[in-house]
Short mmCIF file of C-alpha atoms in Angstrom, two decimals:
data_model
loop_
_atom_site.label_atom_id
_atom_site.label_comp_id
_atom_site.label_asym_id
_atom_site.label_seq_id
_atom_site.Cartn_x
_atom_site.Cartn_y
_atom_site.Cartn_z
CA MET R 703 67.14 49.88 109.82
CA LYS R 704 66.38 51.32 106.26
CA LEU R 705 68.18 55.32 105.18
CA ARG R 706 65.82 57.67 103.52
CA GLN R 707 66.54 61.06 103.08
CA GLY R 708 67.49 62.85 105.85
CA TYR R 709 68.08 60.27 108.28
CA LYS R 710 70.71 61.17 111.23
CA LEU R 711 72.79 58.15 111.58
CA ILE R 712 75.34 58.51 115.03
CA VAL R 713 77.83 54.98 114.82
CA ILE R 714 79.37 54.99 118.77
CA GLY R 715 81.65 52.43 120.00
CA ASP R 716 86.08 52.65 120.83
CA SER R 717 88.57 53.30 118.58
CA ILE R 718 87.89 51.45 115.75
CA THR R 719 84.97 53.90 115.75
CA ASP R 720 87.30 56.98 116.75
CA CYS R 721 90.48 57.04 114.99
CA ASP R 722 91.09 60.05 115.33
CA ARG R 723 88.17 61.74 114.29
CA ALA R 724 86.89 65.73 115.13
CA ARG R 725 85.52 67.19 118.50
CA PRO R 726 82.95 66.99 119.76
CA VAL R 727 81.44 66.00 116.87
CA GLY R 728 83.03 64.40 113.98
CA GLU R 729 81.49 65.16 111.15
CA GLY R 730 81.49 66.01 107.86
CA LEU R 731 82.96 65.25 104.38
CA TYR R 732 87.03 64.98 104.77
CA HIS R 733 88.16 64.09 108.15
CA GLY R 734 85.45 64.59 110.17
CA LEU R 735 84.75 61.27 110.26
CA GLY R 736 87.97 60.19 111.25
CA HIS R 737 90.08 57.35 108.93
CA GLY R 738 88.15 54.18 109.43
CA TYR R 739 84.97 52.43 108.93
CA VAL R 740 82.62 55.23 109.82
CA ASN R 741 84.30 57.08 106.76
CA LEU R 742 84.38 54.32 103.89
CA LEU R 743 80.97 53.64 105.02
CA GLN R 744 79.68 57.35 104.41
CA SER R 745 81.51 57.30 100.95
CA LEU R 746 79.85 53.99 100.10
CA ILE R 747 76.90 55.38 100.51
CA ARG R 748 77.07 58.56 98.66
CA CYS R 749 78.12 55.68 95.75
CA GLU R 750 75.39 53.52 96.04
CA HIS R 751 72.49 56.17 96.99
CA PRO R 752 73.41 60.22 95.34
CA SER R 753 70.12 60.99 95.51
CA PHE R 754 70.09 61.90 99.07
CA ILE R 755 71.76 63.27 102.17
CA VAL R 756 72.14 61.01 105.44
CA GLN R 757 73.97 62.66 108.29
CA LEU R 758 76.53 60.67 109.76
CA ILE R 759 77.75 61.93 113.44
CA ASN R 760 80.88 59.28 114.04
CA MET R 761 80.94 59.97 117.88
CA GLY R 762 83.40 56.98 119.01
CA ILE R 763 86.19 57.21 121.32
CA SER R 764 89.31 55.77 122.03
CA GLY R 765 90.36 52.78 125.31
CA ASN R 766 85.57 53.52 125.71
CA THR R 767 83.91 50.43 127.07
CA ILE R 768 79.71 49.69 127.35
CA ARG R 769 80.29 50.94 130.64
CA ASP R 770 82.13 54.73 129.36
CA LEU R 771 79.31 55.17 126.51
CA ALA R 772 76.55 54.23 129.18
CA ALA R 773 77.84 57.54 131.34
CA ARG R 774 78.22 59.33 128.70
CA TRP R 775 75.39 58.02 125.92
CA GLN R 776 72.83 60.97 127.31
CA ARG R 777 74.66 63.74 126.08
CA ASP R 778 77.40 62.40 123.53
CA VAL R 779 73.56 60.14 120.98
CA LEU R 780 70.29 61.45 122.43
CA ASP R 781 70.84 64.45 123.09
CA HIS R 782 71.57 64.22 118.93
CA GLU R 783 67.84 63.02 119.00
CA PRO R 784 69.06 60.52 116.39
CA ASP R 785 66.94 58.19 113.68
CA GLY R 786 69.00 55.57 113.92
CA VAL R 787 72.29 54.56 116.30
CA ILE R 788 74.82 52.56 115.22
CA ILE R 789 76.57 50.34 118.72
CA GLY R 790 80.22 48.93 118.12
CA ILE R 791 81.28 47.62 121.70
CA GLY R 792 83.24 45.36 123.38
CA ILE R 793 86.68 44.76 122.47
CA ASN R 794 88.16 47.12 125.73
CA ASP R 795 85.94 44.98 127.50
CA VAL R 796 87.49 41.49 127.21
CA TRP R 797 91.63 43.48 126.28
CA ARG R 798 91.57 45.39 129.62
CA LYS R 799 91.39 41.87 131.67
CA TYR R 800 94.48 40.56 129.25
CA ASP R 801 96.64 44.33 128.88
CA ASN R 802 96.33 45.59 132.70
CA PRO R 803 95.47 42.73 134.12
CA MET R 804 96.16 44.13 137.97
CA ASN R 805 93.20 45.72 138.18
CA GLN R 806 90.96 43.14 137.54
CA ALA R 807 87.82 46.66 138.12
CA LEU R 808 88.72 48.03 134.57
CA ALA R 809 87.84 44.78 132.77
CA VAL R 810 83.58 45.07 132.06
CA LEU R 811 82.14 41.58 133.01
CA GLU R 812 79.59 39.42 130.61
CA GLU R 813 76.84 40.23 133.10
CA GLU R 814 77.72 43.78 133.07
CA TYR R 815 77.74 44.22 129.88
CA GLU R 816 74.56 42.48 128.71
CA HIS R 817 72.85 43.95 131.13
CA THR R 818 74.10 47.87 130.58
CA LEU R 819 73.21 46.26 126.33
CA ASN R 820 70.13 46.50 126.94
CA GLU R 821 69.53 49.55 128.55
CA LEU R 822 71.30 51.56 126.53
CA ILE R 823 69.16 49.64 123.33
CA ASP R 824 66.00 50.59 125.70
CA SER R 825 66.83 54.96 126.72
CA THR R 826 67.21 54.45 122.12
CA GLN R 827 64.60 52.89 121.37
CA ALA R 828 62.14 54.99 124.15
CA ILE R 829 63.01 58.13 122.18
CA GLY R 830 62.29 56.28 118.29
CA ALA R 831 65.10 55.55 116.82
CA GLU R 832 65.80 52.41 115.64
CA VAL R 833 69.36 49.94 116.90
CA MET R 834 72.21 48.46 114.60
CA LEU R 835 74.49 46.59 116.80
CA LEU R 836 77.86 45.27 115.34
CA THR R 837 80.28 42.49 117.40
CA PRO R 838 82.93 42.36 118.71
CA PHE R 839 85.87 40.18 117.50
CA PHE R 840 89.81 39.82 118.06
CA ILE R 841 91.91 39.02 114.72
CA GLU R 842 92.76 35.44 115.80
CA PRO R 843 92.58 32.63 113.82
CA ASN R 844 92.87 30.94 116.77
CA LYS R 845 89.27 29.69 118.63
CA ASP R 846 90.86 28.72 121.85
CA GLU R 847 93.85 31.89 122.31
CA PRO R 848 92.73 32.89 125.66
CA MET R 849 91.62 36.73 124.86
CA ARG R 850 89.58 35.67 121.72
CA THR R 851 87.77 32.68 123.51
CA ASP R 852 86.53 36.02 126.11
CA MET R 853 85.97 37.71 122.68
CA ASP R 854 83.75 35.42 120.66
CA ARG R 855 81.46 34.90 123.77
CA TYR R 856 80.54 38.68 123.71
CA GLY R 857 80.54 38.36 120.40
CA ALA R 858 77.48 35.56 120.80
CA ILE R 859 76.13 38.24 123.84
CA VAL R 860 75.42 40.87 121.14
CA LYS R 861 74.24 37.94 118.91
CA THR R 862 71.46 37.27 121.56
CA VAL R 863 71.02 40.60 122.34
CA GLY R 864 69.84 41.60 118.81
CA GLU R 865 67.63 38.55 118.15
CA ARG R 866 65.80 39.02 121.38
CA ARG R 867 65.26 42.43 120.09
CA GLY R 868 64.35 42.24 116.52
CA LEU R 869 67.95 44.51 115.87
CA PRO R 870 70.31 43.74 113.36
CA VAL R 871 73.60 41.86 114.29
CA VAL R 872 76.31 42.55 111.98
CA ASP R 873 79.25 39.61 113.10
CA LEU R 874 82.51 41.47 112.56
CA GLN R 875 83.55 38.27 113.73
CA GLN R 876 82.92 36.59 111.07
CA VAL R 877 84.10 39.11 108.34
CA MET R 878 87.21 39.10 109.80
CA ASP R 879 87.68 35.13 110.23
CA ARG R 880 86.49 35.76 106.81
CA PHE R 881 90.54 36.47 105.72
CA LEU R 882 92.14 34.96 108.72
CA ALA R 883 91.22 31.68 106.91
CA HIS R 884 93.53 32.69 103.88
CA THR R 885 96.10 35.25 105.35
CA HIS R 886 97.28 36.28 108.74
CA PRO R 887 96.94 38.87 111.50
CA SER R 888 99.28 41.16 110.94
CA THR R 889 98.22 41.23 107.54
CA LEU R 890 95.15 42.97 109.68
CA ALA R 891 95.90 44.23 112.06
CA LEU R 892 99.90 43.92 114.37
CA ASP R 893 98.05 43.68 117.51
CA ARG R 894 94.83 42.21 116.46
CA VAL R 895 92.84 44.84 117.33
CA HIS R 896 92.70 47.38 115.31
CA PRO R 897 92.28 46.62 111.28
CA ASN R 898 94.37 48.93 108.50
CA GLN R 899 91.84 50.54 105.89
CA THR R 900 91.21 46.64 104.34
CA GLY R 901 89.23 45.73 107.69
CA HIS R 902 88.16 48.66 107.95
CA MET R 903 85.96 48.93 104.10
CA ALA R 904 85.37 45.56 105.82
CA ILE R 905 83.38 46.41 107.86
CA ALA R 906 81.95 49.39 105.98
CA LYS R 907 81.76 47.06 103.52
CA ALA R 908 78.93 44.36 106.07
CA ILE R 909 76.99 47.80 107.37
CA VAL R 910 76.40 49.56 104.22
CA GLU R 911 75.01 45.46 103.14
CA ALA R 912 72.39 44.47 106.60
CA LEU R 913 71.55 48.21 105.88
#
């Protein structure tokens, strides 16, 4: 994925991406992209490359799993005819197992997660768009903690799919782990899921480096 003049880039995912972005389409110079990493990503791109325009669109929706992304992929991605798509999904696929244990059907198991991710990539590449993947993450340093263990498995799926298909993958768990080696999780996210501005800046910088 290499940006160029007039490049249309869609970022899609869950609440980490959403961050109160505009509806129905999140874009613009101010609050349209939300208050998270997508907005910061636009600022970093404009600082690094002020000579050309990149149309950045935020299509994150809070609470989404990859199952939800698949249901809206045509409308929210393909119909926009993007040049590139960044996919960051998986936290809720795992989290539903823990925050709603009485309804396990809400959680997306690993086989469905991998299969659906490949389907989304297939349909995106079919229209000639490039794809970048972001791993899910859990802001918890103890790798034996059950949700962290599960999240690492889903992150490994993303990295394996990316490697097999020759796609760029940004390991956001590694990004967060760099902080966790020096600081308590609460300094990045009180619920260990939704990062503060420092966490969002770290995500945006990691994407820019990958671009």
